[in-house]
Coordinates of C-alpha atoms in Angstrom, one line a residue:
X1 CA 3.1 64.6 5.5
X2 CA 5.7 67.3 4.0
X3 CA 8.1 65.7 5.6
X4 CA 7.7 62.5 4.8
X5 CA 7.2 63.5 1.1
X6 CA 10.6 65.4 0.8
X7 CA 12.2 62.7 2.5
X8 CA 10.9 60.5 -0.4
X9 CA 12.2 62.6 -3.3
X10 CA 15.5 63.0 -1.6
X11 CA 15.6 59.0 -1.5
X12 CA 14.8 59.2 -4.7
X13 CA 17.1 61.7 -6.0
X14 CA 19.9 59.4 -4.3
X15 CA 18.8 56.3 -6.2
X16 CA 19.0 58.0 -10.0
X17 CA 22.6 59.3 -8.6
X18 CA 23.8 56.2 -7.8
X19 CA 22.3 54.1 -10.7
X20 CA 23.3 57.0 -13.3
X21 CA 27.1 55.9 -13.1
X22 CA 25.9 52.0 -14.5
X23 CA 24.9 51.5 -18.4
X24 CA 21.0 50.9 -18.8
X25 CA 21.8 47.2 -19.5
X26 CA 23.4 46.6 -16.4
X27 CA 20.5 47.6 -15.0
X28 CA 18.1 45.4 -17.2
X29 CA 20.1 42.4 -16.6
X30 CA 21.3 42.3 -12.9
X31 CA 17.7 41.7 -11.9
X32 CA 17.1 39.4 -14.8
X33 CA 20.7 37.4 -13.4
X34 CA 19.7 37.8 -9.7
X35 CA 16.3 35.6 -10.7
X36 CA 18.0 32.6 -13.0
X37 CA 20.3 32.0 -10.0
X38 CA 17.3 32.3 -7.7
X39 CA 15.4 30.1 -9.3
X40 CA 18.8 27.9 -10.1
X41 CA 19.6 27.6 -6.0
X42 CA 15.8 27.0 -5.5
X43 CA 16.1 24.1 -8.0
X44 CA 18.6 22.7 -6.8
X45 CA 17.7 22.9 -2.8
X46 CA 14.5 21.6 -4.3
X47 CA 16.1 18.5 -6.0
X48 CA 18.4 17.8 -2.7
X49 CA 15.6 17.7 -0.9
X50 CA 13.7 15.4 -3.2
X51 CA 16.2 13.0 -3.6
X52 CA 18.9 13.7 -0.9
X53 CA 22.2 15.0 -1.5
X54 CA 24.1 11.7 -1.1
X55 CA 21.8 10.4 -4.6
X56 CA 22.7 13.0 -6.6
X57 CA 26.3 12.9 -5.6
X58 CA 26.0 9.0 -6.6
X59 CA 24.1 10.1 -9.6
X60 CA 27.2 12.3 -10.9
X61 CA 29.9 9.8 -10.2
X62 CA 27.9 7.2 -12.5
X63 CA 28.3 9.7 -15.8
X64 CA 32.3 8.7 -14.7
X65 CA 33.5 6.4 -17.6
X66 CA 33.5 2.6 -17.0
X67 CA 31.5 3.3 -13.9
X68 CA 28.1 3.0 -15.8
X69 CA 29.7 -0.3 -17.3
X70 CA 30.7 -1.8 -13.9
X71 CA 27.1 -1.1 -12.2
X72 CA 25.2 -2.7 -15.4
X73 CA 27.3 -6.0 -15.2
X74 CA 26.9 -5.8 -11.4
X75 CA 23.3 -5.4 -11.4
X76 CA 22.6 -8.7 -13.8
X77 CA 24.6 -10.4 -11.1
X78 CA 22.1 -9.4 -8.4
X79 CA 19.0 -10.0 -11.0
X80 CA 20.3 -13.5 -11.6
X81 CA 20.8 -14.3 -8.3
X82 CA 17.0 -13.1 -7.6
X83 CA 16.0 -15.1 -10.1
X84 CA 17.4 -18.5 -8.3
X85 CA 16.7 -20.8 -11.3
X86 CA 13.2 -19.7 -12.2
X87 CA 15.0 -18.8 -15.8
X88 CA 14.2 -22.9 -16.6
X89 CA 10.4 -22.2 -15.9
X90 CA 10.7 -19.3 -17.8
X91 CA 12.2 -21.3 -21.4
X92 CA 9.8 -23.9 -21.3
X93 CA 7.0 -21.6 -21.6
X94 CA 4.4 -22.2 -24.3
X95 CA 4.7 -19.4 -27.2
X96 CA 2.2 -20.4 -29.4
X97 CA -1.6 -21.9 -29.2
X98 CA -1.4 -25.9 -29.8
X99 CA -2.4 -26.6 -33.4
X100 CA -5.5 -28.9 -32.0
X101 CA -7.1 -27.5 -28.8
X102 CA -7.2 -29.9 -25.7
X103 CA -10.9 -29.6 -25.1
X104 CA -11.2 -31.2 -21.8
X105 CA -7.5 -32.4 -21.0
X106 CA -6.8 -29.1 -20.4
X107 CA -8.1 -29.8 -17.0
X108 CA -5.1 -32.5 -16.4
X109 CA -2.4 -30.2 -17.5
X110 CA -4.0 -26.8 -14.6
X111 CA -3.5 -30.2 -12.1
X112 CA -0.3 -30.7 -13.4
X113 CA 0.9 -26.7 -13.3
X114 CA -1.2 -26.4 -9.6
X115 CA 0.7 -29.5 -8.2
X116 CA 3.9 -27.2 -8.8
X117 CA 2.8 -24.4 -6.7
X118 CA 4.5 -24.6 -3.1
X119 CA 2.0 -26.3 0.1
X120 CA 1.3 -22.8 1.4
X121 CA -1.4 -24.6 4.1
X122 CA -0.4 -22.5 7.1
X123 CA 2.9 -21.6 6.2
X124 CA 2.3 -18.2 4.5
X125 CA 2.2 -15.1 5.9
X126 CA -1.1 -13.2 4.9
X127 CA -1.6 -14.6 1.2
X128 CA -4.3 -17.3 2.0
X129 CA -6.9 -16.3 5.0
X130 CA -9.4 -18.7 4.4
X131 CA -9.2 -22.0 6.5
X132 CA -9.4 -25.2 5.5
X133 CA -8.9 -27.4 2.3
X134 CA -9.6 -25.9 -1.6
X135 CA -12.1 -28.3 -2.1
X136 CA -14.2 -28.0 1.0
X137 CA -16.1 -25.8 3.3
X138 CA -16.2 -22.2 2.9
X139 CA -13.6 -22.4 0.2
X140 CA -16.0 -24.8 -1.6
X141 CA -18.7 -22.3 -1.3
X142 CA -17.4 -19.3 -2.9
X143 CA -16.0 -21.4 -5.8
X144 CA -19.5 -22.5 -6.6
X145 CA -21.0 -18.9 -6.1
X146 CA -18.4 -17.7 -8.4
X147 CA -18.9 -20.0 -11.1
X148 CA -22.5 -19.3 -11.3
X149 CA -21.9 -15.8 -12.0
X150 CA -18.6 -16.3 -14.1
X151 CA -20.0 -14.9 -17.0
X152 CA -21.7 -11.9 -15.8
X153 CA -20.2 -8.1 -15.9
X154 CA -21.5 -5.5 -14.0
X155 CA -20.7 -3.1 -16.5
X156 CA -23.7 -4.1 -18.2
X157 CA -25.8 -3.3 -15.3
X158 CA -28.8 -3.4 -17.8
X159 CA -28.5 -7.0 -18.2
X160 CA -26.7 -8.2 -15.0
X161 CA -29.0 -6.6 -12.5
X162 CA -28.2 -9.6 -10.3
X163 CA -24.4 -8.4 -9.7
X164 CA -25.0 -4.8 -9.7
X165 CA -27.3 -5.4 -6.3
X166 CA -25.2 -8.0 -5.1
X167 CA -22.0 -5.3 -5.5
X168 CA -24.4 -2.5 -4.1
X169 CA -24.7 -5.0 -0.9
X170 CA -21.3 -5.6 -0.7
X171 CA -20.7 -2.1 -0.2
X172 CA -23.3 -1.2 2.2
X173 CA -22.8 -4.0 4.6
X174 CA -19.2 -2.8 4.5
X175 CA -19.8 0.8 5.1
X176 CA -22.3 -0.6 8.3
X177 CA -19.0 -2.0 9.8
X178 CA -16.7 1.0 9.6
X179 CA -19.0 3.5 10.7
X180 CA -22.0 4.6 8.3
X181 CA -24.7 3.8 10.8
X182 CA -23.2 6.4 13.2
X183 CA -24.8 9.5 13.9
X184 CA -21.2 11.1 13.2
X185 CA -20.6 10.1 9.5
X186 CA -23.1 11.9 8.1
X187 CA -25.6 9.2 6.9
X188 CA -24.0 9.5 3.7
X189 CA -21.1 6.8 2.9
X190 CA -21.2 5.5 -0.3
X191 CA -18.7 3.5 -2.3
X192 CA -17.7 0.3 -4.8
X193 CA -16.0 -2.8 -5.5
X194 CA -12.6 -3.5 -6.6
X195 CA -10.2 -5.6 -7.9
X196 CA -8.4 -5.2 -4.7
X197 CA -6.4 -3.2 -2.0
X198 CA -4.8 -1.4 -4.3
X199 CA -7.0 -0.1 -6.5
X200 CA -9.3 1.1 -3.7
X201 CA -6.3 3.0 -2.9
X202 CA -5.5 4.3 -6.7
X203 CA -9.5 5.6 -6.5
X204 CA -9.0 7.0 -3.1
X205 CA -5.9 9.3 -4.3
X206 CA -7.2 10.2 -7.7
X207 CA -10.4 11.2 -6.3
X208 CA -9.2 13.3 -3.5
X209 CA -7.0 14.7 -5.9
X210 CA -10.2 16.1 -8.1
X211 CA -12.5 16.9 -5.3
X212 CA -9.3 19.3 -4.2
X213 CA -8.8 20.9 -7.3
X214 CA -12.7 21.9 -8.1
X215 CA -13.1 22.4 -4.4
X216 CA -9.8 24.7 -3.7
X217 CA -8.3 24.7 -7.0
X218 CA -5.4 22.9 -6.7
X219 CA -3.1 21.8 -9.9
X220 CA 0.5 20.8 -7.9
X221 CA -1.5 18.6 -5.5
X222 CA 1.1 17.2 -2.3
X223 CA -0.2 13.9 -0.2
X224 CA 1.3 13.6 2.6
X225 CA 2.0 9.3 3.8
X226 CA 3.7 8.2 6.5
X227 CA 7.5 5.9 5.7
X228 CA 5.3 3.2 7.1
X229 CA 2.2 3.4 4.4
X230 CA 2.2 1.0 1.6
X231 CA 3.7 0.9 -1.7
X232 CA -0.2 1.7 -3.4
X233 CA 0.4 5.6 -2.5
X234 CA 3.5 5.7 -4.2
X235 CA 1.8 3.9 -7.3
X236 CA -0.9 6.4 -7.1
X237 CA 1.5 9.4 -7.2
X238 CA 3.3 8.0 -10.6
X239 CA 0.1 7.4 -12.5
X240 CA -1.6 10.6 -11.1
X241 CA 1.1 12.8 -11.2
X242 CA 1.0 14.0 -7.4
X243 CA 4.2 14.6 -5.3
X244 CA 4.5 12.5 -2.1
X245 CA 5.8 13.7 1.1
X246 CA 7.4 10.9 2.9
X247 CA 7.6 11.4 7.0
X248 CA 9.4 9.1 9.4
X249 CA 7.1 7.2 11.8
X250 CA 7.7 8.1 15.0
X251 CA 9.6 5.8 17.8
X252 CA 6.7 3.8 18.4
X253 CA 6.3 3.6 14.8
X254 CA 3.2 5.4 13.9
X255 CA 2.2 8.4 12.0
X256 CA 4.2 11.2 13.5
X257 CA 1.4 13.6 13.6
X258 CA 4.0 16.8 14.0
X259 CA 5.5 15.3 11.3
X260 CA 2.7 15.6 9.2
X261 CA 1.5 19.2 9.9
X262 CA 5.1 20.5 9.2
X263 CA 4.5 19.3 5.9
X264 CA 1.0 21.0 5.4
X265 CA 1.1 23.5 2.7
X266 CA -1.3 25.1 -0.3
X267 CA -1.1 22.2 -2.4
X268 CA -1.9 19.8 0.0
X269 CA -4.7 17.6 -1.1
X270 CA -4.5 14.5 1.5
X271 CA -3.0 12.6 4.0
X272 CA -3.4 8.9 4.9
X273 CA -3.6 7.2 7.8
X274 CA -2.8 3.3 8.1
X275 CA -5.3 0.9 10.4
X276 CA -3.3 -1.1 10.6
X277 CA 0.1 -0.6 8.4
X278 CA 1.2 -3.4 6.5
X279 CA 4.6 -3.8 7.7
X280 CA 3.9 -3.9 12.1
X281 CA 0.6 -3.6 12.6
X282 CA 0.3 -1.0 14.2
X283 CA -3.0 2.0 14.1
X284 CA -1.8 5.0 13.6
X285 CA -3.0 8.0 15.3
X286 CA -6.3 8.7 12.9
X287 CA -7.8 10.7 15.6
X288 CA -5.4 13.0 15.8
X289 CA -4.7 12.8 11.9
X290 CA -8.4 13.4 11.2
X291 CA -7.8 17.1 13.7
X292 CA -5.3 17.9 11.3
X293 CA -7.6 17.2 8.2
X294 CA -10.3 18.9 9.6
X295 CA -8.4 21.9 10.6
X296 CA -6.5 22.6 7.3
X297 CA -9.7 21.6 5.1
X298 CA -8.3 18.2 3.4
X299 CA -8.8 14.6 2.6
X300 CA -8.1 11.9 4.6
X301 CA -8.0 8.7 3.5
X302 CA -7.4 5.5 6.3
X303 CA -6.1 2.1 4.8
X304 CA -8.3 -0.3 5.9
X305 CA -7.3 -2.6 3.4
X306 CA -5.7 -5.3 6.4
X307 CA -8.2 -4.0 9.6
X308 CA -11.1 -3.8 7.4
X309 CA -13.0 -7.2 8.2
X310 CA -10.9 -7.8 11.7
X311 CA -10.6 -4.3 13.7
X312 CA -14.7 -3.6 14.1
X313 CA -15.2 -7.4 15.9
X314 CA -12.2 -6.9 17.8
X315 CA -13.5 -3.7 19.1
X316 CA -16.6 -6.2 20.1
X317 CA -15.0 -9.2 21.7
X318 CA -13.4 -5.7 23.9
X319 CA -10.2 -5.6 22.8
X320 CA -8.4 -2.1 22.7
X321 CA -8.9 -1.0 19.4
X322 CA -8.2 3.1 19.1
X323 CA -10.9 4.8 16.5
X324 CA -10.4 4.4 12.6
X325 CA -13.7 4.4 10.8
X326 CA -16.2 6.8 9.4
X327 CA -16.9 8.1 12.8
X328 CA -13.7 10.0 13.3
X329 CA -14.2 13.9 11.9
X330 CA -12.4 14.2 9.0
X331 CA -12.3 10.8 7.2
X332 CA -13.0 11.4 4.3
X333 CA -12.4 8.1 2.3
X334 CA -11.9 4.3 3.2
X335 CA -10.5 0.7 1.8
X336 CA -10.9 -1.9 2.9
X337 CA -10.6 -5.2 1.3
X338 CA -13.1 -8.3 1.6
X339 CA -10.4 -10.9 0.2
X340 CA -8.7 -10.5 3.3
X341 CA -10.2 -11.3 6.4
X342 CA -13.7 -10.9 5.0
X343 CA -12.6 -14.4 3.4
X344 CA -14.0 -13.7 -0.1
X345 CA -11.8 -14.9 -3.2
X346 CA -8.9 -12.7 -4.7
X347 CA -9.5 -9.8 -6.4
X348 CA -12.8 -7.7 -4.0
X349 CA -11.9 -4.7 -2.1
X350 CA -14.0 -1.9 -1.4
X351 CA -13.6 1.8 -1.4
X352 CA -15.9 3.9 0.4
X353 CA -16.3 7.6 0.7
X354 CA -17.8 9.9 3.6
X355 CA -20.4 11.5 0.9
X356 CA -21.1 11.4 -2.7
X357 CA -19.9 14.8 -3.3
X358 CA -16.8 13.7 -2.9
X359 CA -17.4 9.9 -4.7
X360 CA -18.5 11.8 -8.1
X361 CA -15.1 12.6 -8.8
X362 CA -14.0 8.9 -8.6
X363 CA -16.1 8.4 -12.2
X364 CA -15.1 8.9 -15.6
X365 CA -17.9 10.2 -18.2
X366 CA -17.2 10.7 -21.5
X367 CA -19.6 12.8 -24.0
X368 CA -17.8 12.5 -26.9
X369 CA -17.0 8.9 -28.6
X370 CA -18.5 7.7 -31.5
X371 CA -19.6 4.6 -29.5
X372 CA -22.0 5.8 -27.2
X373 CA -22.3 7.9 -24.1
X374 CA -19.9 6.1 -22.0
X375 CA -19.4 6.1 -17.6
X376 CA -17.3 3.9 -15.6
X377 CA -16.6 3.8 -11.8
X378 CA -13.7 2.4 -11.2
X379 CA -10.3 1.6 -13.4
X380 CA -11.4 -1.5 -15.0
X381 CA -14.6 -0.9 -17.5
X382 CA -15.8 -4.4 -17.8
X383 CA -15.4 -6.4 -14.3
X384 CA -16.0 -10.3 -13.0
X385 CA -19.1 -10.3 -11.8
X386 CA -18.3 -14.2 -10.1
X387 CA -15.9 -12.1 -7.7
X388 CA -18.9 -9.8 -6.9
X389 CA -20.5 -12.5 -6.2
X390 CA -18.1 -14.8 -4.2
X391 CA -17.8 -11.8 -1.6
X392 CA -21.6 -11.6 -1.6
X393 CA -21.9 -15.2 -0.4
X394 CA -18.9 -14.8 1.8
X395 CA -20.2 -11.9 3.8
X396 CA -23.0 -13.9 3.7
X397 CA -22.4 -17.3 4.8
X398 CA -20.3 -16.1 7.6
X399 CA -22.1 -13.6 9.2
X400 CA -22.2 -11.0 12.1
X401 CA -21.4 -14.2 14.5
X402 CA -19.2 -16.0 12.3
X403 CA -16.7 -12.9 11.7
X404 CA -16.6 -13.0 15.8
X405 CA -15.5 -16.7 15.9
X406 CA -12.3 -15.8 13.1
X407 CA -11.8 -12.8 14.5
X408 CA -11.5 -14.1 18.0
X409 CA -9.6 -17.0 17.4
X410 CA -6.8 -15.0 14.8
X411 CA -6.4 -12.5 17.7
X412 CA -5.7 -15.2 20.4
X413 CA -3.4 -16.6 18.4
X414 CA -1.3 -13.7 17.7
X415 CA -1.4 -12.6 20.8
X416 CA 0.4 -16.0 21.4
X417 CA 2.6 -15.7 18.8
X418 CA 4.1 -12.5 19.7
X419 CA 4.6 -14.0 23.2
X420 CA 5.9 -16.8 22.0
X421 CA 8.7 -14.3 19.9
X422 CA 9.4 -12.2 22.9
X423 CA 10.7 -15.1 24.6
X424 CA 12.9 -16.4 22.1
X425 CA 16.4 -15.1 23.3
X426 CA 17.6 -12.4 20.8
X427 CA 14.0 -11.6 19.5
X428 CA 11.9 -8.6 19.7
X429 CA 9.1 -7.5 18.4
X430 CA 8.6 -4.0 16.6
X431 CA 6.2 -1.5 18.1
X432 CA 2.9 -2.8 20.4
X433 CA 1.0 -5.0 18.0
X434 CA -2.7 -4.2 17.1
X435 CA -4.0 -6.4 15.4
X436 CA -2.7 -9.8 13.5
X437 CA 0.7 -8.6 11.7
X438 CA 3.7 -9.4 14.2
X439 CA 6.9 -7.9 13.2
X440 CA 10.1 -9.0 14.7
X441 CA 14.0 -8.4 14.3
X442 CA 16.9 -8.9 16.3
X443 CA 20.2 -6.8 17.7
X444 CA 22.1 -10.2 17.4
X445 CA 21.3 -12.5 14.2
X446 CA 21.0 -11.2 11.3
X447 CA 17.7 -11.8 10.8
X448 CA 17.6 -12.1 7.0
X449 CA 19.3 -15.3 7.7
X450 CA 17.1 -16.2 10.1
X451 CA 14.2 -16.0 7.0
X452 CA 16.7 -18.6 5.0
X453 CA 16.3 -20.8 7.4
X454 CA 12.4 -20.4 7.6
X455 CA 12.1 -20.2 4.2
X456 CA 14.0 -24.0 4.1
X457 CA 11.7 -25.2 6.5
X458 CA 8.7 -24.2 4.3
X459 CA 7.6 -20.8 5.7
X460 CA 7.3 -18.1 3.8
X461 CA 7.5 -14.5 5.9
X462 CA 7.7 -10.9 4.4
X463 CA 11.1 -9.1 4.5
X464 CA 11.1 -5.5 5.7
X465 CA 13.4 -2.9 6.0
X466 CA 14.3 0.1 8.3
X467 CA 14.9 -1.6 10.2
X468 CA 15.7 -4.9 9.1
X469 CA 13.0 -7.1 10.2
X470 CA 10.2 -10.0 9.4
X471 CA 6.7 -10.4 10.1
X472 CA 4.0 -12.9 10.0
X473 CA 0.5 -11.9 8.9
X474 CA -1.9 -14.4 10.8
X475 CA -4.7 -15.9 9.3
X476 CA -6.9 -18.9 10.1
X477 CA -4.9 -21.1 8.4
X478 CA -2.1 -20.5 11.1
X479 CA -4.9 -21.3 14.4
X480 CA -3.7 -24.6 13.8
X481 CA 0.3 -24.5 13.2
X482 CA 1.6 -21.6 15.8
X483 CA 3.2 -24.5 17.9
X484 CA 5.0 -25.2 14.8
X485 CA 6.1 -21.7 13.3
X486 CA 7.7 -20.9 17.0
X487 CA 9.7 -24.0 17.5
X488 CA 10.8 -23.8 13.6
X489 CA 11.9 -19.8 14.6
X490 CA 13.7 -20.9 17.5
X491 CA 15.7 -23.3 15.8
X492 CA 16.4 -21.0 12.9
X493 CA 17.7 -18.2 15.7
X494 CA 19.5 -21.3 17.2
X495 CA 20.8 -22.2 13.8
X496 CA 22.1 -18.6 13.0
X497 CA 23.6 -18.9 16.1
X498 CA 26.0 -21.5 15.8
X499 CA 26.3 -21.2 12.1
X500 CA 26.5 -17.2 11.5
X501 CA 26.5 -16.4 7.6
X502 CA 24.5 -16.9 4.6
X503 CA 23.8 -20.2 3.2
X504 CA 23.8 -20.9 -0.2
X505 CA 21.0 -20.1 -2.2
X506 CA 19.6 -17.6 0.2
X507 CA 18.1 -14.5 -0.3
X508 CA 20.1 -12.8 3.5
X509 CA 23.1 -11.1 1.0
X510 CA 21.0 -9.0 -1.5
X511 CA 17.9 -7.9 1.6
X512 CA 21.2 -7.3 3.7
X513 CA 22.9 -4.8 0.8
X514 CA 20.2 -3.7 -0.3
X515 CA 19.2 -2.1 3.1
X516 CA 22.5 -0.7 3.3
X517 CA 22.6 1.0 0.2
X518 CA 22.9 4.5 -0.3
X519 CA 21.7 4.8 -3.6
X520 CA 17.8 4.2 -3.6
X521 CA 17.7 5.1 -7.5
X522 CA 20.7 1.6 -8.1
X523 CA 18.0 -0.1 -5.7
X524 CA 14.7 0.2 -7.6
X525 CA 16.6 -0.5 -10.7
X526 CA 17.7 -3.9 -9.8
X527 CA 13.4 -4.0 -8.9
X528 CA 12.6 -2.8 -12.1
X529 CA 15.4 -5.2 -13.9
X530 CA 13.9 -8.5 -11.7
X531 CA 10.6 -7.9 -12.8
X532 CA 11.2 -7.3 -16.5
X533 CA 12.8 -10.3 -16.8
X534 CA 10.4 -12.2 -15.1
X535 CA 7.3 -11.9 -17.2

């Protein structure tokens, strides 16, 4: 101990010796200088990694003069071409109420402004799932469930009782399919309507965000979403003010699991699993992802919002469906959306949660306003109760049985369509398929193109990117029309072909640059820029 003490005042003897020969303020201010660059470097290694190093390089050169200029004037190019002529819709807009309403005749003139809208019986990927004519069958149905209730607002629950049980339903039958009955969830899933897909997801986030903070106290909160998981997360983030870490799928593009335990850290309030992802449809690994969320003590959230109303009857008719509900450890929220393959009207979705712990912190309660003591659920206050009600008689009309029939026959068909693109020469088709979204590019058209040609022949297909590719969500409105969308896409490969280049008036040169770009930030712009000058 002697030792060691003597050896510690000699250290310290040496220190004063050393630091004697520098002016006290040196010595104040060489720590203080050593932190601003620390915290400068860590800035700006922060920023890089944020936004990449080739972005901020791009960033820089803009602030060059006439460069600014140069990328405004090129960008209205690119927005006008995006527009393709809908600027003449756009002027003969009505600005101003018509000095003598049209009682009645107002009917003639929605006929008139429907008759514009393009036949999108069968040709439309996802969009429309019901079968069938507007004015018939099931469509029929729900039209007439939703006008009886088109004046109702659950919000009100006092005076709509009607909606509020109808809603409550809804939910439970919902839960029953994606796992609450199982001896595994808990016995405790609870949830609520939406106005759709997204705003299940909006809920999802902002509630795992305050169930992390009262539960570990966590004010930076981190999700952590796989390259493949929609747009919603990245929605959520902006209006809840959450930083999202982005991960690559993996080379079967799914979830890379590694991928999302390197980015684990202290503020880590979620991650989110897709069943299946919009853009293959493909499951990602929620077992594995549900380990992970379970081990580190955080929310997962799986995006039912596509699988929802098809994955549980495929499971039944045998097909191989991996796990994705309630009964995988460490779900801890779901959404799924009935306006999808649950064939109830636009606008219900559902949002379900493993416990009501956790739902609580979905809710907004306020104790202060002069107009009452005021709770809300979900993001809208007042809501349509006729939608409520139109997924009511949905779920209802069609039944346990009935969701086997269109579940079974939407399967078979994809199943052949994504045969039927496999053997098109200079096809193939992204990742193993799980479901009803088949995605497809090609190594020797462009494929872009390839949509033009589609698009001319009436078909309307989503555009994706990295890599540059199409797919085709099926619904029952395709059962009858497959024969047609494969010879149409073999002649458009065919066409390609023979005829390589864009024709004019198609969309192949802006989806082609825009992939290509560098410069993400010049890319959302031109997004931004489209859609303010379309509404």
């Amino acid at each position: 101990m002697e030792a060691a003490a003597e050896l510690a005042l000699r250290l310290r003897a040496a220190a004063n010796d050393r630091l004697a020969r520098y002016e006290p303020l040196v010595l104040v201010a060489a720590p203080l200088l050593a932190l601003l660059v620390a915290r400068t470097v860590h800035a700006a290694a922060a920023a890089v990694a944020d936004r990449g190093l080739v972005a901020i390089v791009i960033a820089a050169v803009k602030l060059l003069p006439g460069v600014s200029g140069y990328i405004a004037a090129e960008k209205k190019k690119v927005v006008d071409k995006m527009q393709s002529g809908g600027t003449s819709t756009k002027n003969n807009r009505r600005a101003e109420l018509p000095t003598i309403g049209l009682a009645e005749e107002v009917i003639k003139d929605l006929e008139e402004l429907k008759a514009k809208d393009v036949d999108w019986q069968g040709k439309c990927s996802g969009t429309v799932y019901i079968a069938g004519s507007e004015s018939e069958g099931h469509f029929e149905l729900i039209n007439k469930a939703y006008s009886m209730f088109s004046h109702t607002n659950p919000l009100h629950q006092d005076v709509f009782k009607s909606v509020a049980n109808m809603e409550a339903e809804v939910v439970a039958m919902t839960a029953a399919l994606l796992g609450s009955k199982e001896k595994s969830s808990g016995g405790q899933i609870c949830g609520n309507m939406t106005s759709g897909g997204t705003e299940s997801i909006l809920l999802a986030v902002k509630t795992s965000r305050d169930y992390m903070r009262s539960k570990k106290g966590i004010t930076k909160p981190e999700m952590i979403i796989a390259e493949s998981a929609h747009s919603a997360y990245d929605k959520a983030a902006e209006y809840f003010n959450i930083k999202v870490r982005r991960v690559p799928v993996n080379k079967e593009f799914l979830a890379d699991v590694k991928g999302f335990k390197r980015c684990i850290n202290g503020n880590t309030i979620m991650m989110v699993g897709s069943a299946p992802g919009f853009p293959h449809g493909l499951i990602d690994p929620i077992e594995e992802i549900g380990e992970l969320a379970s081990r580190y003590d955080i929310c997962l959230h799986v995006d039912l919002c596509l699988g929802g109303f098809v994955l549980p009857f495929a499971r039944k008719l045998g097909y191989p469906i991996p796990p994705f509900d309630f009964s995988v450890k460490g779900v801890t929220s779901i959404s799924s959306d009935v306006h999808k393959y649950g064939l109830a009207p636009k606008g219900t979705s559902v949002v379900l949660y493993r416990n009501h712990e956790i739902r609580k912190h979905q809710f907004v309660a306020v104790t202060e306003w002069t107009g009452g003591l005021y709770v809300s659920p979900t993001i809208a206050g007042s809501r349509p109760g006729g939608l409520i009600a139109g997924a009511w008689a949905a779920m209802m009309s069609v039944g346990l049985n009935g969701y086997l029939d269109s579940t079974s026959r939407i399967m078979e068909v994809s199943k052949k369509i994504q045969r039927g693109i496999e053997e098109i020469p200079g096809l193939f088709v992204i990742g193993k398929p799980d479901m009803t979204v088949v995605a497809f590019g090609s190594d020797v058209v462009d494929i872009f193109e390839v949509n033009d040609i589609m698009s001319s022949k009436g078909w309307h297909l989503n555009a994706l990117q990295r890599p540059n590719s199409l797919h085709i969500c099926v619904t029952l409105q395709h059962t009858t029309v497959y024969k047609d969308f494969l010879k149409d896409l073999q002649d458009s490969v065919d066409t390609v072909k023979a005829n390589p280049g864009p024709i004019s008036g198609g969309m192949a040169p802006i989806y082609g640059a825009a992939g290509k770009m560098p410069d993400r930030g010049t890319v959302r712009e031109l997004l931004v820029e489209f859609m303010d000058s379309s509404c």
